[in-house]
Short mmCIF file of C-alpha atoms in Angstrom, two decimals:
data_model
loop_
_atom_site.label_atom_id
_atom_site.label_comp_id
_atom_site.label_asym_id
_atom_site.label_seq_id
_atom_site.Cartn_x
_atom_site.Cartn_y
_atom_site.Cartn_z
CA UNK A 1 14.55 257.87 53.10
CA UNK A 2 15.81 256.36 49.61
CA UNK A 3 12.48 255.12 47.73
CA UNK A 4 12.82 252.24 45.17
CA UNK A 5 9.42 251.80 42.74
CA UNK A 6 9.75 248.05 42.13
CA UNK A 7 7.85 247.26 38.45
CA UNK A 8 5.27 243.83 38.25
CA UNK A 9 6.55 241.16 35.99
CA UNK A 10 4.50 239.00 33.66
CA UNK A 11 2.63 236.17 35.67
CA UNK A 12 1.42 238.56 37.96
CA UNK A 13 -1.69 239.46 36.01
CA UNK A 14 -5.36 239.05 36.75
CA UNK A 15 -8.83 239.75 35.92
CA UNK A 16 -10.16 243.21 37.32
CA UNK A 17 -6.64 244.01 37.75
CA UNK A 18 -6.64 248.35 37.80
CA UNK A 19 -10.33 248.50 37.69
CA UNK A 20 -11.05 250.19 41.31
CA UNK A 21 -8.14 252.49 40.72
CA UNK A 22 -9.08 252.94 36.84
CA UNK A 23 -12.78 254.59 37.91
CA UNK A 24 -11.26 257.12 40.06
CA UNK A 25 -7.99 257.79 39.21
CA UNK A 26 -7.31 260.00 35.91
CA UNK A 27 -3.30 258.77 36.06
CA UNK A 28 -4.53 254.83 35.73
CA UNK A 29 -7.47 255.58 33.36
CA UNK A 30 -5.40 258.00 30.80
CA UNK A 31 -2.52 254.94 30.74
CA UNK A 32 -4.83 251.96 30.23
CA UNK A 33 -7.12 253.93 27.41
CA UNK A 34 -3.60 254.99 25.87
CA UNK A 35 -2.32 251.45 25.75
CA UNK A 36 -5.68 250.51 24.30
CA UNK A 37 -5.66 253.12 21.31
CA UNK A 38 -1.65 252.47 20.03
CA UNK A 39 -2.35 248.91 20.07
CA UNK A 40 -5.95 248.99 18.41
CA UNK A 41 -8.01 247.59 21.33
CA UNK A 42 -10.25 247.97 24.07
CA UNK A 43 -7.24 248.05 26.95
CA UNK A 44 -9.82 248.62 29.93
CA UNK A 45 -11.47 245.14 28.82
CA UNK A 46 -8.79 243.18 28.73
CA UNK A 47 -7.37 244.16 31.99
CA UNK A 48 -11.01 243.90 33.81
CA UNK A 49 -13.37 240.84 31.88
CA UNK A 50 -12.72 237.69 31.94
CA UNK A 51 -10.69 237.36 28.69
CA UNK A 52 -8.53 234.86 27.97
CA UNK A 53 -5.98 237.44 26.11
CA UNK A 54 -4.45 239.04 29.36
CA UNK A 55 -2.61 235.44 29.56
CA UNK A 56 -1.30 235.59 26.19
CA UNK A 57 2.28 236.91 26.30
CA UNK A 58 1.79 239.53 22.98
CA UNK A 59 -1.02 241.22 25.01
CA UNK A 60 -0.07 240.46 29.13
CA UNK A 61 2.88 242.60 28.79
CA UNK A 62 1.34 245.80 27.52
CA UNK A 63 -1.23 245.24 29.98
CA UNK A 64 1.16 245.29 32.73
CA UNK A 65 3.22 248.29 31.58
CA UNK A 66 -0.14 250.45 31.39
CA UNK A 67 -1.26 249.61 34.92
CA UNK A 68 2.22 250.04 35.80
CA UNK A 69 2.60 252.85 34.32
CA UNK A 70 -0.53 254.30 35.53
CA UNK A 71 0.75 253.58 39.11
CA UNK A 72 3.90 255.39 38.15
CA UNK A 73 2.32 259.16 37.38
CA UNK A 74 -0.23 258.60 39.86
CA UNK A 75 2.22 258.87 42.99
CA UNK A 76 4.60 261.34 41.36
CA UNK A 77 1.27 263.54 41.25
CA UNK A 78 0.94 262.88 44.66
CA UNK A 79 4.11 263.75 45.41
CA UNK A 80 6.09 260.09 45.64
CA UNK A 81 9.06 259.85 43.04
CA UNK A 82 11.36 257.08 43.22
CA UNK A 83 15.37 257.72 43.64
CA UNK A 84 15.78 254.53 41.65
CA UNK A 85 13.99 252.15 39.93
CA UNK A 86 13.58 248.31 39.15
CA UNK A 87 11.61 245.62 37.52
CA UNK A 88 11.22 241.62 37.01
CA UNK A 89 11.18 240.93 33.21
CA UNK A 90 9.00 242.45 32.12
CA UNK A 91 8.90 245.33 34.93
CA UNK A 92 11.99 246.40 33.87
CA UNK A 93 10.97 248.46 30.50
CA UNK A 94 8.16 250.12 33.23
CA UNK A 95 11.09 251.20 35.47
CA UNK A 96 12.75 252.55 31.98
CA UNK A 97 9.86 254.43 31.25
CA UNK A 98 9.77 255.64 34.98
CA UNK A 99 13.10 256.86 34.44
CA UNK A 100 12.69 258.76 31.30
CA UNK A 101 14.60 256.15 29.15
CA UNK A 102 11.33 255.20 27.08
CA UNK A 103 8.61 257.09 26.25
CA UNK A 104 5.38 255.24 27.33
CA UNK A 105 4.10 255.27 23.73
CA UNK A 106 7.25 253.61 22.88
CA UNK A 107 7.36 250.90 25.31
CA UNK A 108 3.70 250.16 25.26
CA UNK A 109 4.37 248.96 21.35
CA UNK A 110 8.25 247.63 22.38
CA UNK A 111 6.91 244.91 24.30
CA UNK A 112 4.11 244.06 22.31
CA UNK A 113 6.73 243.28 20.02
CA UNK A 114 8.50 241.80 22.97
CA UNK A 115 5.86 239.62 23.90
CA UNK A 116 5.43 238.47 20.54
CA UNK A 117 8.70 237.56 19.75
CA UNK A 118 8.63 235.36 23.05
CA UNK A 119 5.57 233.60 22.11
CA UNK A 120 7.18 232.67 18.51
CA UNK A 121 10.75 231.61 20.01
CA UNK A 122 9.50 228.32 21.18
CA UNK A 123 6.51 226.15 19.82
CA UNK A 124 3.90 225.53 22.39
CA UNK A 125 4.30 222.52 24.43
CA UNK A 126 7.82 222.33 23.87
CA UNK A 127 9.16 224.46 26.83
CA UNK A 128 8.23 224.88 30.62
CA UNK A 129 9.28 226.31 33.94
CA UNK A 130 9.39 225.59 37.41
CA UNK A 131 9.70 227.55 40.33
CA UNK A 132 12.33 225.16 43.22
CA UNK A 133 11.54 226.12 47.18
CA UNK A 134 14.48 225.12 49.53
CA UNK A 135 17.22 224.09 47.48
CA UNK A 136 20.89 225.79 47.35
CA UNK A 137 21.40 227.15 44.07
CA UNK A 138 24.71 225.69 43.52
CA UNK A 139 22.72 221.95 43.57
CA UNK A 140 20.17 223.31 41.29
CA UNK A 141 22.96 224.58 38.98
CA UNK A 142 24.34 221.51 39.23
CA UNK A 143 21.40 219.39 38.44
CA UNK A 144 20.91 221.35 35.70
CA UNK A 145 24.14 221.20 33.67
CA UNK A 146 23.53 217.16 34.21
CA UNK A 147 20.21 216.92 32.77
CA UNK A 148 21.30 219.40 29.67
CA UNK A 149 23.14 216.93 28.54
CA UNK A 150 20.28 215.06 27.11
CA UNK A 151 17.68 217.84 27.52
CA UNK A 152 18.17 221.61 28.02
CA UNK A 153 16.93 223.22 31.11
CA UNK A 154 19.02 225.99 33.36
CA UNK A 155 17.70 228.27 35.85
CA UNK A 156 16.07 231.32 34.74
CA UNK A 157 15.41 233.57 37.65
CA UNK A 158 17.14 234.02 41.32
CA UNK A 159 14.22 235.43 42.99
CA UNK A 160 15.41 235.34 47.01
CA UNK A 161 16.76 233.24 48.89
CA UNK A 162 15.58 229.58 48.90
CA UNK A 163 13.51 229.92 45.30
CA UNK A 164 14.94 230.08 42.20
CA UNK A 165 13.11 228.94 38.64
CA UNK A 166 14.31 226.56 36.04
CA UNK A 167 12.92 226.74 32.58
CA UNK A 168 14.12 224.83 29.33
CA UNK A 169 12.70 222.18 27.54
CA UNK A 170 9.69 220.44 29.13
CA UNK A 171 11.57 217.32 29.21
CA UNK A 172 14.72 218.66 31.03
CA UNK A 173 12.71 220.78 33.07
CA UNK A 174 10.37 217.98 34.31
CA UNK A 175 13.79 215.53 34.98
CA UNK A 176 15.82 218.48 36.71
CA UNK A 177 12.52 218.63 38.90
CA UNK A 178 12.60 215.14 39.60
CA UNK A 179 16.12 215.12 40.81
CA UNK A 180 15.96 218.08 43.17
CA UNK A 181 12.80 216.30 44.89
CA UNK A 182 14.86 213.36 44.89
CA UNK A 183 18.18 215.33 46.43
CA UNK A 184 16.15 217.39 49.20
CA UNK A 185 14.21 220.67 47.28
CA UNK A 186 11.47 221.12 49.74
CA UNK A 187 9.05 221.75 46.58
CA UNK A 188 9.36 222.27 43.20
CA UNK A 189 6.05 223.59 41.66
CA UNK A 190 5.89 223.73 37.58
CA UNK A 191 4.51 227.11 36.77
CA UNK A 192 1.70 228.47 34.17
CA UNK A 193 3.92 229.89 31.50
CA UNK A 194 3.56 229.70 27.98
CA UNK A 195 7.49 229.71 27.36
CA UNK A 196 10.59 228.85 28.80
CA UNK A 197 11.34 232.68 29.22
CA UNK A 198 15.09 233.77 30.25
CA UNK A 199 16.96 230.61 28.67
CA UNK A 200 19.49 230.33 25.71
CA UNK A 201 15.76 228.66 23.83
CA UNK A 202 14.68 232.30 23.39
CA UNK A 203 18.09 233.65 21.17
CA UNK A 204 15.41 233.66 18.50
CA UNK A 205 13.26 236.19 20.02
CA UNK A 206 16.60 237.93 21.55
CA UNK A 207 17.84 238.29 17.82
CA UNK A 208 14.15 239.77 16.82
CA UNK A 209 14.55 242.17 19.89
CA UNK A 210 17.89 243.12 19.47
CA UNK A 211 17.10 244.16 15.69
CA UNK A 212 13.57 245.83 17.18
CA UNK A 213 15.02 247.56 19.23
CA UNK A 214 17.36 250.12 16.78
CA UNK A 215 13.87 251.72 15.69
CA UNK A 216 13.26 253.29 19.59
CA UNK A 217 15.23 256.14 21.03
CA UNK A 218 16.52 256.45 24.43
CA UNK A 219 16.96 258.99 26.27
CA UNK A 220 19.60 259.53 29.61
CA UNK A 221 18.26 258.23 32.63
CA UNK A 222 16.70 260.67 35.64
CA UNK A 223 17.33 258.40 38.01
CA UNK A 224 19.37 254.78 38.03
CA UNK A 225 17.95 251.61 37.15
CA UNK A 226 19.12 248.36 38.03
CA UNK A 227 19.24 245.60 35.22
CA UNK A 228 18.00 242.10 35.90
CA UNK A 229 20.50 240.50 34.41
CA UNK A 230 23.85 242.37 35.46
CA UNK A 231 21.82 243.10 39.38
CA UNK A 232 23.56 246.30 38.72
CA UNK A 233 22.59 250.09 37.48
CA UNK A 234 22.48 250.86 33.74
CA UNK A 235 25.93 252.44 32.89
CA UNK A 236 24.54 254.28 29.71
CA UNK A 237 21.68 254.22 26.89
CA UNK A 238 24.01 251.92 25.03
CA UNK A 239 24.19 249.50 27.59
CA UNK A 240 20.34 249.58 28.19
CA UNK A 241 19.95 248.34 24.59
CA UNK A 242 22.39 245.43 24.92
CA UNK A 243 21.68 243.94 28.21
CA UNK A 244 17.36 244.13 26.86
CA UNK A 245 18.68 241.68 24.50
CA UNK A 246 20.41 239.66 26.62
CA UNK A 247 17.96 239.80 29.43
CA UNK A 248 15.48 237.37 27.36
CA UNK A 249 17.39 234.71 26.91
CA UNK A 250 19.48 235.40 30.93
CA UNK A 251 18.81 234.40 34.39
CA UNK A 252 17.12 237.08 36.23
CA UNK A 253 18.73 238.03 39.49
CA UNK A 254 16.33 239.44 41.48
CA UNK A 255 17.47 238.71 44.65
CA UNK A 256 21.49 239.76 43.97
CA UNK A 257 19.85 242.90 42.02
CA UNK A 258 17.76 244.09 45.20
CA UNK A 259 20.46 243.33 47.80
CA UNK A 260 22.64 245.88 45.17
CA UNK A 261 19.62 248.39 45.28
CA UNK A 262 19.67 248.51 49.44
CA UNK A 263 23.49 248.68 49.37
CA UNK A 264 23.16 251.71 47.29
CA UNK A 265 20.95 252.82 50.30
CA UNK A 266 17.47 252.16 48.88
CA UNK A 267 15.37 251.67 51.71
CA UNK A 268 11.66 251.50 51.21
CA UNK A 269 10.23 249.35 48.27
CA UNK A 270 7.30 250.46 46.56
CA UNK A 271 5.83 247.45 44.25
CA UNK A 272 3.50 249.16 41.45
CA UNK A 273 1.35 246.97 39.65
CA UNK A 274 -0.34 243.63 40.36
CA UNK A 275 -0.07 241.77 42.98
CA UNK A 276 2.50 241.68 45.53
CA UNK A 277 5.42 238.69 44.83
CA UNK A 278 8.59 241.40 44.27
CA UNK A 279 7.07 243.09 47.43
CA UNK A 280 7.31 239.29 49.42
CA UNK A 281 10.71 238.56 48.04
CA UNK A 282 11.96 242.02 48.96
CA UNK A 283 10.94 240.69 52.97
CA UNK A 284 12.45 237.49 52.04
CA UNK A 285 16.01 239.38 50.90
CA UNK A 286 16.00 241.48 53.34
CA UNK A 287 13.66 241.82 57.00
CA UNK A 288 14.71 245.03 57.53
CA UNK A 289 13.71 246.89 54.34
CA UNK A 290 10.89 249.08 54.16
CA UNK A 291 8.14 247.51 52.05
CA UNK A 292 4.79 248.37 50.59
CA UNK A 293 2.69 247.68 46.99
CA UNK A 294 0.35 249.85 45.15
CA UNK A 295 -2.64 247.96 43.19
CA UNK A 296 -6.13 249.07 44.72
CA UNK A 297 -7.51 251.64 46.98
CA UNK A 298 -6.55 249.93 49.83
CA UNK A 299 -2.94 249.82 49.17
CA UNK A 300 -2.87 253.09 47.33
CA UNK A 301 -4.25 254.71 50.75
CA UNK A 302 -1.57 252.56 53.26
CA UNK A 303 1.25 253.55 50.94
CA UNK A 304 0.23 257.32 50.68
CA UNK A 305 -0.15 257.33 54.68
CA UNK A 306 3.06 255.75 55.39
CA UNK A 307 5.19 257.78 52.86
CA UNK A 308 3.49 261.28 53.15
CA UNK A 309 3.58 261.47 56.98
#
């Protein structure tokens, strides 16, 4: 058995998010508190109130990484460590910490910077995304490149097969939305996003990054990890730093990235973090893979069973 830890990207955040695992697990607790003390707040709070901050992209993505991250040490205590690693977005600076490329401390305060950067790239309003059920991606390229003419929108992540989501200006994204409906898309659903993350609109923040970046020092890999935007393993600590850059302002390719991850034998898929979306398009990629996702008790205690036997 090959296990793959799969990392939580940012959307996948909620309120209470860690709590039941933060009260009796030291891993979860140490990570969150840490988060919370290099970035001058109260990390457990955020995570578990109602607060309107976990959806703002400067504080969602350190919030992420810590649960993540939490996740992460807690199974490795128990005896669970990955043979490679992945992420969406976001996830992918977990699975780099996972991996011994970042130090947590490190990438808690990278993608704050991250996140902020993001935020500032495009004025609010002014961007969007949508996520496009049932379409083939060479008509949703298409569509695209047509309504960039007059207003920029592309797609910005190949999550499995059948969904893929556009992002660009609101204007191009909501016309390219239009025109799939119109050409057969079974749905196209505009998503809660406060950018239009993963298009050429966020060179801004990718210039920020890339200069951001040179102040963090990374270390060789333990074990591979797959890039979102290549869909292939890191070749060196050199290429890490280049393809972060370009990841903000790429297409993700989740789906081409996990069927790479299986054909390098990966087997069972182990989502850490919240929620379970990577874990349901993992299914969606690929019936036969072994799936499971770690973000309460519950799961924590099915994923131990199953892994442990």
């Amino acid at each position: 058995m090959s296990i793959a830890f799969l990392f939580s990207g940012q959307g996948a955040q909620y309120a209470g998010m860690g709590k039941e695992l933060y009260q009796a697990y030291s891993e979860v607790k140490e990570a969150i508190d840490e988060a919370g003390e290099i970035l001058g707040l109260d990390m457990a709070a955020l995570c578990f109130d109602e607060d309107e901050r976990l959806h703002w992209t400067p504080y969602t993505q350190p919030a992420i990484l810590a649960f993540s991250y939490g996740l992460d040490q807690l199974l490795k205590n128990k005896g669970i460590a990955p043979n490679m690693a992945a992420g969406l977005s976001l996830g992918e600076y977990s699975a780099l910490v996972s991996a011994g490329v970042l130090s947590y401390e490190d990438a808690v305060m990278l993608v704050h910077q991250r996140g902020t950067f993001m935020e500032e790239a495009v004025p609010e309003g002014k961007g969007a995304m949508a996520a496009v059920m049932g379409a083939d991606n060479a008509l949703i390229e298409s569509i695209c490149n047509q309504v960039s003419k007059q207003h920029y929108v592309q797609p910005a992540n190949y999550n499995m097969p059948g969904q893929v989501s556009i992002a660009g200006e609101a204007e191009g994204v909501e016309e390219a939305s239009r025109m799939l409906e119109e050409q057969g898309a079974k749905r196209v659903v505009p998503l809660k996003v406060s950018g239009p993350f993963h298009t050429q609109l966020l060179k801004p923040a990718a210039d920020k990054l890339e200069a951001e970046l040179k102040k963090y020092e990374f270390k060789p890999y333990t074990i591979p990890v797959y890039g979102n935007t290549t869909a292939t393993a890191f070749k060196s600590t050199e290429d890490i730093q280049r393809l972060l850059v370009q990841q903000v302002m790429s297409p993700v390719r989740f789906d081409d990235m996990i069927r790479n991850m299986i054909q390098d034998e990966a087997t069972t898929f182990v989502e850490l973090g919240p929620g379970k979306t990577l874990s349901r398009f993992v299914k969606k990629i690929d019936l036969s893979a072994n799936v499971m996702n770690v973000e309460n008790e519950k799961t924590l205690t099915k994923t131990l069973e199953s892994l442990t036997k």
